[in-house]
Amino acid sequence: MSISVQDTIKAIRDMIPIIDPDEDYLTIAAAEEQMTITEGERRADLEEAQSKVRSLTRLLDAARISSTRPSTVPSAEAHAATLNELDATRLSLAKAINDAESALASKEAELARLKEELHALEASDSASEHDLDATA
């Protein structure tokens, strides 16, 4: 199974007319030129992709910032606590208003009673109710 050296030399000599160094050089030069062009295109595509990634990153950052709760807006828990406090305040104020209205109603009733008593006192003649003695 081994190939003799003489057979190898004969195969190489048979290939000499087929091998053209100028044509091979041109093929290699064309291949190198094509690889250079392809490398430039790939580099341009890579730079374009990196530029798109940078712009999308900026867009993502802007979207992330706009979607977060501003520091001036209270958190959901703080908002709920504020609502609970305001409800409690509203209920206590409603109770205070109700108490004040009942106190006002009782004072108005007392005022009406006192006015009636005053009117009754003004209408009565206290001198006629008593027998006055003119002698001292």
PDB file of C-alpha atoms in Angstrom:
ATOM      1  CA  MET A   1       0.000   0.000   0.000  1.00  0.00           C
ATOM      2  CA  SER A   2       2.845   2.292   0.100  1.00  0.00           C
ATOM      3  CA  ILE A   3       3.376   4.589  -2.817  1.00  0.00           C
ATOM      4  CA  SER A   4       6.803   4.581  -4.337  1.00  0.00           C
ATOM      5  CA  VAL A   5       8.843   7.717  -4.622  1.00  0.00           C
ATOM      6  CA  GLN A   6       9.108   7.254  -8.358  1.00  0.00           C
ATOM      7  CA  ASP A   7       5.317   7.262  -8.718  1.00  0.00           C
ATOM      8  CA  THR A   8       5.117  10.460  -6.704  1.00  0.00           C
ATOM      9  CA  ILE A   9       7.785  12.186  -8.814  1.00  0.00           C
ATOM     10  CA  LYS A  10       5.968  11.107 -11.982  1.00  0.00           C
ATOM     11  CA  ALA A  11       2.616  12.473 -10.655  1.00  0.00           C
ATOM     12  CA  ILE A  12       4.253  15.821  -9.823  1.00  0.00           C
ATOM     13  CA  ARG A  13       5.862  16.043 -13.298  1.00  0.00           C
ATOM     14  CA  ASP A  14       2.491  15.279 -14.890  1.00  0.00           C
ATOM     15  CA  MET A  15       0.949  18.198 -12.949  1.00  0.00           C
ATOM     16  CA  ILE A  16       3.590  20.772 -13.981  1.00  0.00           C
ATOM     17  CA  PRO A  17       1.747  21.758 -17.191  1.00  0.00           C
ATOM     18  CA  ILE A  18      -1.494  22.161 -15.221  1.00  0.00           C
ATOM     19  CA  ILE A  19       0.046  24.444 -12.568  1.00  0.00           C
ATOM     20  CA  ASP A  20       0.389  28.051 -13.738  1.00  0.00           C
ATOM     21  CA  PRO A  21       2.052  30.277 -11.111  1.00  0.00           C
ATOM     22  CA  ASP A  22       0.761  33.513 -12.644  1.00  0.00           C
ATOM     23  CA  GLU A  23      -2.821  32.306 -12.626  1.00  0.00           C
ATOM     24  CA  ASP A  24      -2.466  30.999  -9.068  1.00  0.00           C
ATOM     25  CA  TYR A  25      -0.982  34.336  -8.000  1.00  0.00           C
ATOM     26  CA  LEU A  26      -3.917  36.210  -9.554  1.00  0.00           C
ATOM     27  CA  THR A  27      -6.379  33.849  -7.875  1.00  0.00           C
ATOM     28  CA  ILE A  28      -4.682  34.377  -4.495  1.00  0.00           C
ATOM     29  CA  ALA A  29      -4.557  38.164  -5.016  1.00  0.00           C
ATOM     30  CA  ALA A  30      -8.262  38.206  -5.985  1.00  0.00           C
ATOM     31  CA  ALA A  31      -9.102  36.119  -2.944  1.00  0.00           C
ATOM     32  CA  GLU A  32      -7.144  38.485  -0.655  1.00  0.00           C
ATOM     33  CA  GLU A  33      -8.861  41.485  -2.253  1.00  0.00           C
ATOM     34  CA  GLN A  34     -12.274  39.850  -1.785  1.00  0.00           C
ATOM     35  CA  MET A  35     -11.417  39.061   1.873  1.00  0.00           C
ATOM     36  CA  THR A  36     -10.398  42.710   2.396  1.00  0.00           C
ATOM     37  CA  ILE A  37     -13.690  43.921   0.889  1.00  0.00           C
ATOM     38  CA  THR A  38     -15.662  41.422   2.954  1.00  0.00           C
ATOM     39  CA  GLU A  39     -13.790  42.467   6.106  1.00  0.00           C
ATOM     40  CA  GLY A  40     -14.591  46.138   5.398  1.00  0.00           C
ATOM     41  CA  GLU A  41     -18.271  45.312   4.872  1.00  0.00           C
ATOM     42  CA  ARG A  42     -18.363  43.303   8.070  1.00  0.00           C
ATOM     43  CA  ARG A  43     -16.637  46.112   9.975  1.00  0.00           C
ATOM     44  CA  ALA A  44     -19.196  48.627   8.604  1.00  0.00           C
ATOM     45  CA  ASP A  45     -22.073  46.294   9.546  1.00  0.00           C
ATOM     46  CA  LEU A  46     -20.573  45.848  13.016  1.00  0.00           C
ATOM     47  CA  GLU A  47     -20.213  49.612  13.519  1.00  0.00           C
ATOM     48  CA  GLU A  48     -23.791  50.140  12.345  1.00  0.00           C
ATOM     49  CA  ALA A  49     -25.046  47.436  14.708  1.00  0.00           C
ATOM     50  CA  GLN A  50     -23.069  48.967  17.598  1.00  0.00           C
ATOM     51  CA  SER A  51     -24.535  52.387  16.786  1.00  0.00           C
ATOM     52  CA  LYS A  52     -28.044  50.916  16.822  1.00  0.00           C
ATOM     53  CA  VAL A  53     -27.314  49.185  20.136  1.00  0.00           C
ATOM     54  CA  ARG A  54     -26.094  52.476  21.646  1.00  0.00           C
ATOM     55  CA  SER A  55     -29.205  54.342  20.481  1.00  0.00           C
ATOM     56  CA  LEU A  56     -31.457  51.557  21.768  1.00  0.00           C
ATOM     57  CA  THR A  57     -29.583  51.634  25.082  1.00  0.00           C
ATOM     58  CA  ARG A  58     -30.202  55.375  25.365  1.00  0.00           C
ATOM     59  CA  LEU A  59     -33.867  54.789  24.500  1.00  0.00           C
ATOM     60  CA  LEU A  60     -34.091  52.033  27.118  1.00  0.00           C
ATOM     61  CA  ASP A  61     -32.517  54.283  29.760  1.00  0.00           C
ATOM     62  CA  ALA A  62     -34.955  57.078  28.911  1.00  0.00           C
ATOM     63  CA  ALA A  63     -37.886  54.660  29.083  1.00  0.00           C
ATOM     64  CA  ARG A  64     -36.625  53.257  32.390  1.00  0.00           C
ATOM     65  CA  ILE A  65     -36.314  56.763  33.859  1.00  0.00           C
ATOM     66  CA  SER A  66     -39.750  57.826  32.613  1.00  0.00           C
ATOM     67  CA  SER A  67     -41.372  54.671  33.948  1.00  0.00           C
ATOM     68  CA  THR A  68     -40.016  55.005  37.481  1.00  0.00           C
ATOM     69  CA  ARG A  69     -41.997  56.858  40.133  1.00  0.00           C
ATOM     70  CA  PRO A  70     -40.716  60.408  40.612  1.00  0.00           C
ATOM     71  CA  SER A  71     -39.372  61.282  44.038  1.00  0.00           C
ATOM     72  CA  THR A  72     -42.133  63.876  44.473  1.00  0.00           C
ATOM     73  CA  VAL A  73     -44.848  61.218  44.206  1.00  0.00           C
ATOM     74  CA  PRO A  74     -45.321  59.173  47.382  1.00  0.00           C
ATOM     75  CA  SER A  75     -45.066  55.418  47.250  1.00  0.00           C
ATOM     76  CA  ALA A  76     -48.193  53.270  47.095  1.00  0.00           C
ATOM     77  CA  GLU A  77     -47.890  52.470  50.802  1.00  0.00           C
ATOM     78  CA  ALA A  78     -47.449  56.133  51.749  1.00  0.00           C
ATOM     79  CA  HIS A  79     -50.415  57.066  49.552  1.00  0.00           C
ATOM     80  CA  ALA A  80     -52.603  54.434  51.243  1.00  0.00           C
ATOM     81  CA  ALA A  81     -51.485  55.653  54.682  1.00  0.00           C
ATOM     82  CA  THR A  82     -52.296  59.256  53.713  1.00  0.00           C
ATOM     83  CA  LEU A  83     -55.738  58.200  52.499  1.00  0.00           C
ATOM     84  CA  ASN A  84     -56.373  56.365  55.772  1.00  0.00           C
ATOM     85  CA  GLU A  85     -55.302  59.420  57.771  1.00  0.00           C
ATOM     86  CA  LEU A  86     -57.534  61.680  55.690  1.00  0.00           C
ATOM     87  CA  ASP A  87     -60.488  59.302  56.139  1.00  0.00           C
ATOM     88  CA  ALA A  88     -59.915  59.288  59.895  1.00  0.00           C
ATOM     89  CA  THR A  89     -59.704  63.102  59.893  1.00  0.00           C
ATOM     90  CA  ARG A  90     -62.903  63.320  57.833  1.00  0.00           C
ATOM     91  CA  LEU A  91     -64.731  61.047  60.270  1.00  0.00           C
ATOM     92  CA  SER A  92     -63.509  62.988  63.310  1.00  0.00           C
ATOM     93  CA  LEU A  93     -64.491  66.272  61.654  1.00  0.00           C
ATOM     94  CA  ALA A  94     -67.940  64.879  60.812  1.00  0.00           C
ATOM     95  CA  LYS A  95     -68.363  63.806  64.456  1.00  0.00           C
ATOM     96  CA  ALA A  96     -67.207  67.231  65.668  1.00  0.00           C
ATOM     97  CA  ILE A  97     -69.655  68.937  63.288  1.00  0.00           C
ATOM     98  CA  ASN A  98     -72.462  66.679  64.485  1.00  0.00           C
ATOM     99  CA  ASP A  99     -71.604  67.425  68.131  1.00  0.00           C
ATOM    100  CA  ALA A 100     -71.470  71.164  67.410  1.00  0.00           C
ATOM    101  CA  GLU A 101     -74.828  71.039  65.626  1.00  0.00           C
ATOM    102  CA  SER A 102     -76.428  69.210  68.576  1.00  0.00           C
ATOM    103  CA  ALA A 103     -74.916  71.734  70.997  1.00  0.00           C
ATOM    104  CA  LEU A 104     -76.264  74.529  68.776  1.00  0.00           C
ATOM    105  CA  ALA A 105     -79.706  72.938  68.722  1.00  0.00           C
ATOM    106  CA  SER A 106     -79.753  72.641  72.522  1.00  0.00           C
ATOM    107  CA  LYS A 107     -78.570  76.266  72.899  1.00  0.00           C
ATOM    108  CA  GLU A 108     -81.236  77.442  70.437  1.00  0.00           C
ATOM    109  CA  ALA A 109     -83.874  75.522  72.414  1.00  0.00           C
ATOM    110  CA  GLU A 110     -82.594  77.087  75.633  1.00  0.00           C
ATOM    111  CA  LEU A 111     -82.633  80.532  73.994  1.00  0.00           C
ATOM    112  CA  ALA A 112     -86.228  80.001  72.827  1.00  0.00           C
ATOM    113  CA  ARG A 113     -87.241  78.888  76.342  1.00  0.00           C
ATOM    114  CA  LEU A 114     -85.536  81.916  77.884  1.00  0.00           C
ATOM    115  CA  LYS A 115     -87.226  84.250  75.374  1.00  0.00           C
ATOM    116  CA  GLU A 116     -90.601  82.779  76.278  1.00  0.00           C
ATOM    117  CA  GLU A 117     -89.797  83.202  79.957  1.00  0.00           C
ATOM    118  CA  LEU A 118     -88.708  86.802  79.318  1.00  0.00           C
ATOM    119  CA  HIS A 119     -91.880  87.495  77.366  1.00  0.00           C
ATOM    120  CA  ALA A 120     -93.947  85.964  80.160  1.00  0.00           C
ATOM    121  CA  LEU A 121     -92.102  88.063  82.728  1.00  0.00           C
ATOM    122  CA  GLU A 122     -92.542  91.219  80.701  1.00  0.00           C
ATOM    123  CA  ALA A 123     -96.238  90.494  80.246  1.00  0.00           C
ATOM    124  CA  SER A 124     -96.887  89.909  83.918  1.00  0.00           C
ATOM    125  CA  ASP A 125     -97.513  92.810  86.275  1.00  0.00           C
ATOM    126  CA  SER A 126     -95.654  92.058  89.436  1.00  0.00           C
ATOM    127  CA  ALA A 127     -97.249  95.021  91.280  1.00  0.00           C
ATOM    128  CA  SER A 128    -100.763  93.664  90.838  1.00  0.00           C
ATOM    129  CA  GLU A 129     -99.778  90.293  92.164  1.00  0.00           C
ATOM    130  CA  HIS A 130     -98.884  91.709  95.563  1.00  0.00           C
ATOM    131  CA  ASP A 131    -100.853  93.800  97.935  1.00  0.00           C
ATOM    132  CA  LEU A 132     -98.779  96.786  98.638  1.00  0.00           C
ATOM    133  CA  ASP A 133     -99.276  98.717 101.767  1.00  0.00           C
ATOM    134  CA  ALA A 134     -98.971 102.423 101.229  1.00  0.00           C
ATOM    135  CA  THR A 135     -98.123 103.095 104.816  1.00  0.00           C
ATOM    136  CA  ALA A 136     -94.596 102.643 105.758  1.00  0.00           C
TER     137      ALA A 136
END
